[in-house]
């Protein structure tokens, strides 16, 4: 009998003030549609954190919660507070490596990365490292990344790039294919849109927006369509669609809006 094929790995990064257990619950339906394509590896972020918005009372207050940036940095203007962003980025990446080593998942490369909220920002920072290595003809640990799936992202982790020039931003636009999901009632929607617009080549992004807040797409049909988009992007078969206008104006200007472009729930 032939040995069972080992599925390619996707790294899963939870949001701020949560943990792997919460992200496993959040992504359960989506992963059910992708279980034959990928193996999902979850790790906790390296910094302790108070519980995030909406976590209590649904989860035990005695649980441990984590974040991808330390509690000391909750300012929107870290440079003004003289925070060493380079040191912070190094601590986050070393913590990520340490977590993978602890569970025996560091040696085998990842083909994709999936993140929610602040975890989506951390995922974007890993995609940026992969893109920078490719641009320079170098090899890094994250060079194996072929796609990303970013849900309701926030740009906290990408403030680590604040020292870079406009030319460097342009040169290192992330061209690795991604599916990005935005909830139109998400309080952090502007942060997610800014992250997308500033760091990603628009031709590489499959954007899905839905009538929801700071959570994954909740209904079964929308989840299935999201899973199909991830399959297409990961295989390079996706016809990328993008727009940078509000849903209302999109519908007004083009009444035939396909589900490939937007999911309403």
PDB file of C-alpha atoms in Angstrom:
ATOM      1  CA  UNK A   1       0.000   0.000   0.000  1.00  0.00           C
ATOM      2  CA  UNK A   2       1.315   3.422  -0.931  1.00  0.00           C
ATOM      3  CA  UNK A   3       2.110   5.757   1.975  1.00  0.00           C
ATOM      4  CA  UNK A   4      -0.488   8.453   2.574  1.00  0.00           C
ATOM      5  CA  UNK A   5       0.434  11.738   0.917  1.00  0.00           C
ATOM      6  CA  UNK A   6       1.318  14.424   3.448  1.00  0.00           C
ATOM      7  CA  UNK A   7      -0.730  17.530   2.791  1.00  0.00           C
ATOM      8  CA  UNK A   8       0.965  20.916   2.302  1.00  0.00           C
ATOM      9  CA  UNK A   9       0.987  23.115   5.384  1.00  0.00           C
ATOM     10  CA  UNK A  10      -0.803  26.385   6.062  1.00  0.00           C
ATOM     11  CA  UNK A  11       0.255  28.471   9.068  1.00  0.00           C
ATOM     12  CA  UNK A  12      -2.711  29.861  11.043  1.00  0.00           C
ATOM     13  CA  UNK A  13      -2.278  33.080  13.047  1.00  0.00           C
ATOM     14  CA  UNK A  14      -4.970  34.170  15.491  1.00  0.00           C
ATOM     15  CA  UNK A  15      -6.078  37.705  16.315  1.00  0.00           C
ATOM     16  CA  UNK A  16      -4.984  39.951  19.173  1.00  0.00           C
ATOM     17  CA  UNK A  17      -6.220  38.977  22.623  1.00  0.00           C
ATOM     18  CA  UNK A  18      -7.189  35.463  21.566  1.00  0.00           C
ATOM     19  CA  UNK A  19      -5.402  32.114  21.163  1.00  0.00           C
ATOM     20  CA  UNK A  20      -5.191  29.013  18.979  1.00  0.00           C
ATOM     21  CA  UNK A  21      -8.330  27.497  20.500  1.00  0.00           C
ATOM     22  CA  UNK A  22     -10.417  30.519  19.513  1.00  0.00           C
ATOM     23  CA  UNK A  23      -9.049  30.671  15.963  1.00  0.00           C
ATOM     24  CA  UNK A  24      -9.646  26.940  15.548  1.00  0.00           C
ATOM     25  CA  UNK A  25     -13.297  27.504  16.465  1.00  0.00           C
ATOM     26  CA  UNK A  26     -13.566  30.590  14.231  1.00  0.00           C
ATOM     27  CA  UNK A  27     -12.125  28.787  11.196  1.00  0.00           C
ATOM     28  CA  UNK A  28     -13.686  25.346  11.709  1.00  0.00           C
ATOM     29  CA  UNK A  29     -16.261  25.573   8.908  1.00  0.00           C
ATOM     30  CA  UNK A  30     -13.762  27.027   6.442  1.00  0.00           C
ATOM     31  CA  UNK A  31     -11.147  24.380   7.216  1.00  0.00           C
ATOM     32  CA  UNK A  32     -13.796  21.696   6.727  1.00  0.00           C
ATOM     33  CA  UNK A  33     -13.995  22.730   3.069  1.00  0.00           C
ATOM     34  CA  UNK A  34     -10.198  22.625   2.719  1.00  0.00           C
ATOM     35  CA  UNK A  35      -9.306  19.537   4.733  1.00  0.00           C
ATOM     36  CA  UNK A  36      -8.365  17.529   1.647  1.00  0.00           C
ATOM     37  CA  UNK A  37      -6.067  20.252   0.298  1.00  0.00           C
ATOM     38  CA  UNK A  38      -4.112  21.487   3.328  1.00  0.00           C
ATOM     39  CA  UNK A  39      -2.909  20.678   6.810  1.00  0.00           C
ATOM     40  CA  UNK A  40      -3.448  23.605   9.170  1.00  0.00           C
ATOM     41  CA  UNK A  41      -0.887  24.430  11.848  1.00  0.00           C
ATOM     42  CA  UNK A  42      -1.937  26.763  14.677  1.00  0.00           C
ATOM     43  CA  UNK A  43       0.410  28.548  17.069  1.00  0.00           C
ATOM     44  CA  UNK A  44      -0.023  31.092  19.836  1.00  0.00           C
ATOM     45  CA  UNK A  45       1.464  34.553  19.406  1.00  0.00           C
ATOM     46  CA  UNK A  46       4.519  35.317  21.581  1.00  0.00           C
ATOM     47  CA  UNK A  47       3.195  38.188  23.717  1.00  0.00           C
ATOM     48  CA  UNK A  48       0.709  37.914  26.582  1.00  0.00           C
ATOM     49  CA  UNK A  49      -2.409  40.030  26.167  1.00  0.00           C
ATOM     50  CA  UNK A  50      -5.690  40.827  27.869  1.00  0.00           C
ATOM     51  CA  UNK A  51      -8.706  39.241  26.154  1.00  0.00           C
ATOM     52  CA  UNK A  52      -9.695  40.966  22.928  1.00  0.00           C
ATOM     53  CA  UNK A  53     -13.057  42.567  22.110  1.00  0.00           C
ATOM     54  CA  UNK A  54     -15.920  40.086  22.266  1.00  0.00           C
ATOM     55  CA  UNK A  55     -13.835  37.274  23.768  1.00  0.00           C
ATOM     56  CA  UNK A  56     -15.522  37.437  27.182  1.00  0.00           C
ATOM     57  CA  UNK A  57     -17.826  35.965  28.427  1.00  0.00           C
ATOM     58  CA  UNK A  58     -17.776  33.354  25.639  1.00  0.00           C
ATOM     59  CA  UNK A  59     -14.362  32.092  26.729  1.00  0.00           C
ATOM     60  CA  UNK A  60     -12.988  31.580  30.219  1.00  0.00           C
ATOM     61  CA  UNK A  61     -11.331  34.674  31.679  1.00  0.00           C
ATOM     62  CA  UNK A  62      -8.705  32.368  33.242  1.00  0.00           C
ATOM     63  CA  UNK A  63      -7.501  31.280  29.802  1.00  0.00           C
ATOM     64  CA  UNK A  64      -4.245  32.643  28.401  1.00  0.00           C
ATOM     65  CA  UNK A  65      -4.554  35.176  25.579  1.00  0.00           C
ATOM     66  CA  UNK A  66      -1.847  36.409  23.245  1.00  0.00           C
ATOM     67  CA  UNK A  67      -0.957  39.080  20.671  1.00  0.00           C
ATOM     68  CA  UNK A  68       1.571  39.649  17.895  1.00  0.00           C
ATOM     69  CA  UNK A  69       2.693  42.984  19.306  1.00  0.00           C
ATOM     70  CA  UNK A  70       3.509  43.529  22.999  1.00  0.00           C
ATOM     71  CA  UNK A  71       1.077  45.151  25.396  1.00  0.00           C
ATOM     72  CA  UNK A  72       3.492  48.066  25.865  1.00  0.00           C
ATOM     73  CA  UNK A  73       2.715  49.195  22.317  1.00  0.00           C
ATOM     74  CA  UNK A  74      -0.944  50.141  22.057  1.00  0.00           C
ATOM     75  CA  UNK A  75      -0.337  53.576  20.589  1.00  0.00           C
ATOM     76  CA  UNK A  76      -1.291  54.421  17.012  1.00  0.00           C
ATOM     77  CA  UNK A  77       1.924  56.433  16.839  1.00  0.00           C
ATOM     78  CA  UNK A  78       4.715  54.086  17.993  1.00  0.00           C
ATOM     79  CA  UNK A  79       7.462  56.227  16.492  1.00  0.00           C
ATOM     80  CA  UNK A  80       6.332  59.199  18.574  1.00  0.00           C
ATOM     81  CA  UNK A  81       6.672  57.004  21.675  1.00  0.00           C
ATOM     82  CA  UNK A  82      10.246  56.051  20.762  1.00  0.00           C
ATOM     83  CA  UNK A  83       9.379  52.369  20.496  1.00  0.00           C
ATOM     84  CA  UNK A  84      12.069  50.212  18.895  1.00  0.00           C
ATOM     85  CA  UNK A  85      10.018  48.677  16.081  1.00  0.00           C
ATOM     86  CA  UNK A  86      12.986  46.709  14.761  1.00  0.00           C
ATOM     87  CA  UNK A  87      13.429  45.028  18.134  1.00  0.00           C
ATOM     88  CA  UNK A  88       9.710  44.367  18.342  1.00  0.00           C
ATOM     89  CA  UNK A  89       9.628  42.724  14.896  1.00  0.00           C
ATOM     90  CA  UNK A  90      12.612  40.552  15.825  1.00  0.00           C
ATOM     91  CA  UNK A  91      10.926  39.459  19.073  1.00  0.00           C
ATOM     92  CA  UNK A  92       7.725  38.546  17.216  1.00  0.00           C
ATOM     93  CA  UNK A  93       9.530  36.517  14.542  1.00  0.00           C
ATOM     94  CA  UNK A  94      11.735  34.759  17.090  1.00  0.00           C
ATOM     95  CA  UNK A  95       8.643  33.921  19.142  1.00  0.00           C
ATOM     96  CA  UNK A  96       6.960  32.495  16.056  1.00  0.00           C
ATOM     97  CA  UNK A  97      10.009  30.347  15.264  1.00  0.00           C
ATOM     98  CA  UNK A  98      10.197  29.166  18.869  1.00  0.00           C
ATOM     99  CA  UNK A  99       6.528  28.139  18.831  1.00  0.00           C
ATOM    100  CA  UNK A 100       7.015  26.122  15.618  1.00  0.00           C
ATOM    101  CA  UNK A 101      10.089  24.399  17.026  1.00  0.00           C
ATOM    102  CA  UNK A 102       8.201  23.464  20.195  1.00  0.00           C
ATOM    103  CA  UNK A 103       5.544  21.598  18.218  1.00  0.00           C
ATOM    104  CA  UNK A 104       7.961  20.079  15.692  1.00  0.00           C
ATOM    105  CA  UNK A 105       6.664  22.047  12.695  1.00  0.00           C
ATOM    106  CA  UNK A 106       9.640  24.258  11.865  1.00  0.00           C
ATOM    107  CA  UNK A 107      11.659  22.045   9.516  1.00  0.00           C
ATOM    108  CA  UNK A 108       8.951  21.404   6.925  1.00  0.00           C
ATOM    109  CA  UNK A 109       8.155  24.560   4.888  1.00  0.00           C
ATOM    110  CA  UNK A 110       4.740  26.204   4.650  1.00  0.00           C
ATOM    111  CA  UNK A 111       2.964  26.829   1.358  1.00  0.00           C
ATOM    112  CA  UNK A 112       0.428  29.286   2.767  1.00  0.00           C
ATOM    113  CA  UNK A 113      -0.420  31.525   5.688  1.00  0.00           C
ATOM    114  CA  UNK A 114      -3.867  32.350   7.059  1.00  0.00           C
ATOM    115  CA  UNK A 115      -4.573  35.043   9.626  1.00  0.00           C
ATOM    116  CA  UNK A 116      -7.407  36.884  11.324  1.00  0.00           C
ATOM    117  CA  UNK A 117      -7.318  40.529  12.494  1.00  0.00           C
ATOM    118  CA  UNK A 118      -3.859  41.270  13.929  1.00  0.00           C
ATOM    119  CA  UNK A 119      -2.880  37.756  12.832  1.00  0.00           C
ATOM    120  CA  UNK A 120      -3.682  38.802   9.255  1.00  0.00           C
ATOM    121  CA  UNK A 121      -1.256  41.695   9.681  1.00  0.00           C
ATOM    122  CA  UNK A 122       1.376  39.277  10.934  1.00  0.00           C
ATOM    123  CA  UNK A 123       0.640  37.026   7.958  1.00  0.00           C
ATOM    124  CA  UNK A 124       1.138  40.009   5.655  1.00  0.00           C
ATOM    125  CA  UNK A 125       4.508  40.719   7.271  1.00  0.00           C
ATOM    126  CA  UNK A 126       5.607  37.134   6.511  1.00  0.00           C
ATOM    127  CA  UNK A 127       4.421  37.458   2.918  1.00  0.00           C
ATOM    128  CA  UNK A 128       6.427  40.680   2.700  1.00  0.00           C
ATOM    129  CA  UNK A 129       9.571  38.864   3.902  1.00  0.00           C
ATOM    130  CA  UNK A 130       8.988  36.223   1.223  1.00  0.00           C
ATOM    131  CA  UNK A 131       8.466  38.875  -1.456  1.00  0.00           C
ATOM    132  CA  UNK A 132      11.589  40.793  -0.444  1.00  0.00           C
ATOM    133  CA  UNK A 133      13.680  37.620  -0.617  1.00  0.00           C
ATOM    134  CA  UNK A 134      12.341  36.825  -4.092  1.00  0.00           C
ATOM    135  CA  UNK A 135      12.997  40.357  -5.297  1.00  0.00           C
ATOM    136  CA  UNK A 136      16.627  40.060  -4.224  1.00  0.00           C
ATOM    137  CA  UNK A 137      17.171  36.527  -5.505  1.00  0.00           C
ATOM    138  CA  UNK A 138      17.679  35.316  -1.933  1.00  0.00           C
ATOM    139  CA  UNK A 139      16.246  32.466   0.100  1.00  0.00           C
ATOM    140  CA  UNK A 140      14.554  32.946   3.450  1.00  0.00           C
ATOM    141  CA  UNK A 141      12.543  30.651   5.697  1.00  0.00           C
ATOM    142  CA  UNK A 142       9.324  32.134   4.302  1.00  0.00           C
ATOM    143  CA  UNK A 143      10.328  31.892   0.644  1.00  0.00           C
ATOM    144  CA  UNK A 144       8.147  28.794   0.329  1.00  0.00           C
ATOM    145  CA  UNK A 145       4.932  30.811   0.817  1.00  0.00           C
ATOM    146  CA  UNK A 146       2.760  30.639  -2.291  1.00  0.00           C
ATOM    147  CA  UNK A 147      -0.437  32.310  -1.065  1.00  0.00           C
ATOM    148  CA  UNK A 148      -2.144  33.991   1.861  1.00  0.00           C
ATOM    149  CA  UNK A 149      -5.686  34.222   3.239  1.00  0.00           C
ATOM    150  CA  UNK A 150      -6.227  37.365   5.311  1.00  0.00           C
ATOM    151  CA  UNK A 151      -9.468  37.953   7.205  1.00  0.00           C
ATOM    152  CA  UNK A 152     -10.456  41.365   8.617  1.00  0.00           C
ATOM    153  CA  UNK A 153      -6.817  42.386   8.772  1.00  0.00           C
ATOM    154  CA  UNK A 154      -5.328  45.199  10.825  1.00  0.00           C
ATOM    155  CA  UNK A 155      -2.039  46.862  10.023  1.00  0.00           C
ATOM    156  CA  UNK A 156      -0.397  46.903  13.496  1.00  0.00           C
ATOM    157  CA  UNK A 157       2.420  44.518  12.575  1.00  0.00           C
ATOM    158  CA  UNK A 158       3.197  46.364   9.359  1.00  0.00           C
ATOM    159  CA  UNK A 159       4.120  49.457  11.365  1.00  0.00           C
ATOM    160  CA  UNK A 160       7.444  47.605  11.637  1.00  0.00           C
ATOM    161  CA  UNK A 161       8.007  48.875   8.076  1.00  0.00           C
ATOM    162  CA  UNK A 162       7.600  52.552   9.015  1.00  0.00           C
ATOM    163  CA  UNK A 163      11.302  53.272   8.461  1.00  0.00           C
ATOM    164  CA  UNK A 164      11.149  52.362   4.770  1.00  0.00           C
ATOM    165  CA  UNK A 165      11.114  54.896   1.943  1.00  0.00           C
ATOM    166  CA  UNK A 166       8.323  55.319  -0.603  1.00  0.00           C
ATOM    167  CA  UNK A 167      10.595  53.746  -3.215  1.00  0.00           C
ATOM    168  CA  UNK A 168      11.113  50.685  -1.015  1.00  0.00           C
ATOM    169  CA  UNK A 169       7.344  50.340  -0.544  1.00  0.00           C
ATOM    170  CA  UNK A 170       6.874  50.370  -4.313  1.00  0.00           C
ATOM    171  CA  UNK A 171       9.692  47.904  -4.970  1.00  0.00           C
ATOM    172  CA  UNK A 172       8.466  45.421  -2.385  1.00  0.00           C
ATOM    173  CA  UNK A 173       4.735  45.407  -3.088  1.00  0.00           C
ATOM    174  CA  UNK A 174       3.496  41.931  -2.202  1.00  0.00           C
ATOM    175  CA  UNK A 175       2.742  40.037  -5.412  1.00  0.00           C
ATOM    176  CA  UNK A 176       2.215  36.653  -3.786  1.00  0.00           C
ATOM    177  CA  UNK A 177      -1.483  35.844  -4.401  1.00  0.00           C
ATOM    178  CA  UNK A 178      -3.897  36.441  -1.534  1.00  0.00           C
ATOM    179  CA  UNK A 179      -7.567  36.197  -0.707  1.00  0.00           C
ATOM    180  CA  UNK A 180      -8.522  39.107   1.524  1.00  0.00           C
ATOM    181  CA  UNK A 181     -11.855  39.359   3.328  1.00  0.00           C
ATOM    182  CA  UNK A 182     -13.339  42.558   4.755  1.00  0.00           C
ATOM    183  CA  UNK A 183     -16.468  42.897   6.853  1.00  0.00           C
ATOM    184  CA  UNK A 184     -18.194  46.124   5.835  1.00  0.00           C
ATOM    185  CA  UNK A 185     -19.280  46.787   9.435  1.00  0.00           C
ATOM    186  CA  UNK A 186     -15.886  45.942  10.907  1.00  0.00           C
ATOM    187  CA  UNK A 187     -14.691  48.802  13.192  1.00  0.00           C
ATOM    188  CA  UNK A 188     -11.166  48.198  11.828  1.00  0.00           C
ATOM    189  CA  UNK A 189     -12.175  48.124   8.159  1.00  0.00           C
ATOM    190  CA  UNK A 190     -10.112  51.213   7.300  1.00  0.00           C
ATOM    191  CA  UNK A 191      -6.997  49.600   8.752  1.00  0.00           C
ATOM    192  CA  UNK A 192      -7.534  46.502   6.609  1.00  0.00           C
ATOM    193  CA  UNK A 193      -8.091  48.572   3.488  1.00  0.00           C
ATOM    194  CA  UNK A 194      -4.990  50.646   4.198  1.00  0.00           C
ATOM    195  CA  UNK A 195      -2.912  47.488   4.629  1.00  0.00           C
ATOM    196  CA  UNK A 196      -4.183  46.127   1.329  1.00  0.00           C
ATOM    197  CA  UNK A 197      -3.684  49.373  -0.579  1.00  0.00           C
ATOM    198  CA  UNK A 198      -0.214  50.145   0.770  1.00  0.00           C
ATOM    199  CA  UNK A 199       1.458  46.749   0.806  1.00  0.00           C
ATOM    200  CA  UNK A 200      -0.180  44.608  -1.891  1.00  0.00           C
ATOM    201  CA  UNK A 201      -0.062  44.668  -5.665  1.00  0.00           C
ATOM    202  CA  UNK A 202      -3.725  44.977  -6.585  1.00  0.00           C
ATOM    203  CA  UNK A 203      -3.360  42.465  -9.404  1.00  0.00           C
ATOM    204  CA  UNK A 204      -2.474  39.750  -6.881  1.00  0.00           C
ATOM    205  CA  UNK A 205      -5.479  40.216  -4.581  1.00  0.00           C
ATOM    206  CA  UNK A 206      -8.813  38.423  -4.599  1.00  0.00           C
ATOM    207  CA  UNK A 207     -10.986  40.718  -2.457  1.00  0.00           C
ATOM    208  CA  UNK A 208     -14.225  39.589  -0.812  1.00  0.00           C
ATOM    209  CA  UNK A 209     -16.366  42.011   1.168  1.00  0.00           C
ATOM    210  CA  UNK A 210     -19.435  40.952   3.142  1.00  0.00           C
ATOM    211  CA  UNK A 211     -22.151  42.512   5.259  1.00  0.00           C
ATOM    212  CA  UNK A 212     -20.674  41.648   8.623  1.00  0.00           C
ATOM    213  CA  UNK A 213     -18.455  42.933  11.400  1.00  0.00           C
ATOM    214  CA  UNK A 214     -15.140  41.683  12.847  1.00  0.00           C
ATOM    215  CA  UNK A 215     -15.582  37.972  12.229  1.00  0.00           C
ATOM    216  CA  UNK A 216     -15.255  35.357   9.523  1.00  0.00           C
ATOM    217  CA  UNK A 217     -18.038  34.882   6.985  1.00  0.00           C
ATOM    218  CA  UNK A 218     -20.668  33.024   9.064  1.00  0.00           C
ATOM    219  CA  UNK A 219     -23.033  31.374   6.570  1.00  0.00           C
ATOM    220  CA  UNK A 220     -22.391  28.055   4.861  1.00  0.00           C
ATOM    221  CA  UNK A 221     -22.717  29.266   1.270  1.00  0.00           C
ATOM    222  CA  UNK A 222     -20.400  32.217   1.814  1.00  0.00           C
ATOM    223  CA  UNK A 223     -17.870  29.979   3.565  1.00  0.00           C
ATOM    224  CA  UNK A 224     -17.965  27.502   0.691  1.00  0.00           C
ATOM    225  CA  UNK A 225     -17.338  30.264  -1.846  1.00  0.00           C
ATOM    226  CA  UNK A 226     -14.478  31.605   0.266  1.00  0.00           C
ATOM    227  CA  UNK A 227     -12.936  28.134   0.342  1.00  0.00           C
ATOM    228  CA  UNK A 228     -13.205  27.897  -3.445  1.00  0.00           C
ATOM    229  CA  UNK A 229     -11.465  31.266  -3.779  1.00  0.00           C
ATOM    230  CA  UNK A 230      -8.619  30.026  -1.551  1.00  0.00           C
ATOM    231  CA  UNK A 231      -8.300  26.853  -3.631  1.00  0.00           C
ATOM    232  CA  UNK A 232      -8.113  28.899  -6.827  1.00  0.00           C
ATOM    233  CA  UNK A 233      -5.573  31.383  -5.488  1.00  0.00           C
ATOM    234  CA  UNK A 234      -3.401  28.628  -4.015  1.00  0.00           C
ATOM    235  CA  UNK A 235      -3.365  26.799  -7.359  1.00  0.00           C
ATOM    236  CA  UNK A 236      -2.703  29.936  -9.396  1.00  0.00           C
ATOM    237  CA  UNK A 237      -6.028  29.510 -11.208  1.00  0.00           C
ATOM    238  CA  UNK A 238      -7.770  32.565  -9.795  1.00  0.00           C
ATOM    239  CA  UNK A 239      -8.941  35.389 -11.999  1.00  0.00           C
ATOM    240  CA  UNK A 240      -8.150  38.169  -9.573  1.00  0.00           C
ATOM    241  CA  UNK A 241     -10.777  40.826  -9.064  1.00  0.00           C
ATOM    242  CA  UNK A 242     -10.336  44.139  -7.267  1.00  0.00           C
ATOM    243  CA  UNK A 243     -12.126  47.363  -6.581  1.00  0.00           C
ATOM    244  CA  UNK A 244     -11.353  50.299  -4.370  1.00  0.00           C
ATOM    245  CA  UNK A 245     -14.772  51.867  -4.055  1.00  0.00           C
ATOM    246  CA  UNK A 246     -17.637  51.359  -1.666  1.00  0.00           C
ATOM    247  CA  UNK A 247     -20.039  48.498  -2.251  1.00  0.00           C
ATOM    248  CA  UNK A 248     -22.869  50.947  -2.758  1.00  0.00           C
ATOM    249  CA  UNK A 249     -21.116  52.772  -5.594  1.00  0.00           C
ATOM    250  CA  UNK A 250     -19.935  49.469  -7.065  1.00  0.00           C
ATOM    251  CA  UNK A 251     -23.512  48.258  -7.294  1.00  0.00           C
ATOM    252  CA  UNK A 252     -24.740  51.599  -8.592  1.00  0.00           C
ATOM    253  CA  UNK A 253     -22.137  51.722 -11.356  1.00  0.00           C
ATOM    254  CA  UNK A 254     -22.274  48.019 -12.168  1.00  0.00           C
ATOM    255  CA  UNK A 255     -25.503  46.305 -11.092  1.00  0.00           C
ATOM    256  CA  UNK A 256     -24.209  42.892 -12.119  1.00  0.00           C
ATOM    257  CA  UNK A 257     -21.898  42.130  -9.196  1.00  0.00           C
ATOM    258  CA  UNK A 258     -20.855  38.498  -9.190  1.00  0.00           C
ATOM    259  CA  UNK A 259     -20.357  36.379  -6.115  1.00  0.00           C
ATOM    260  CA  UNK A 260     -16.715  36.020  -7.206  1.00  0.00           C
ATOM    261  CA  UNK A 261     -16.319  39.654  -6.291  1.00  0.00           C
ATOM    262  CA  UNK A 262     -18.436  39.981  -3.167  1.00  0.00           C
ATOM    263  CA  UNK A 263     -20.258  37.808  -0.693  1.00  0.00           C
ATOM    264  CA  UNK A 264     -23.312  39.209   1.073  1.00  0.00           C
ATOM    265  CA  UNK A 265     -24.398  37.505   4.291  1.00  0.00           C
TER     266      UNK A 265
END
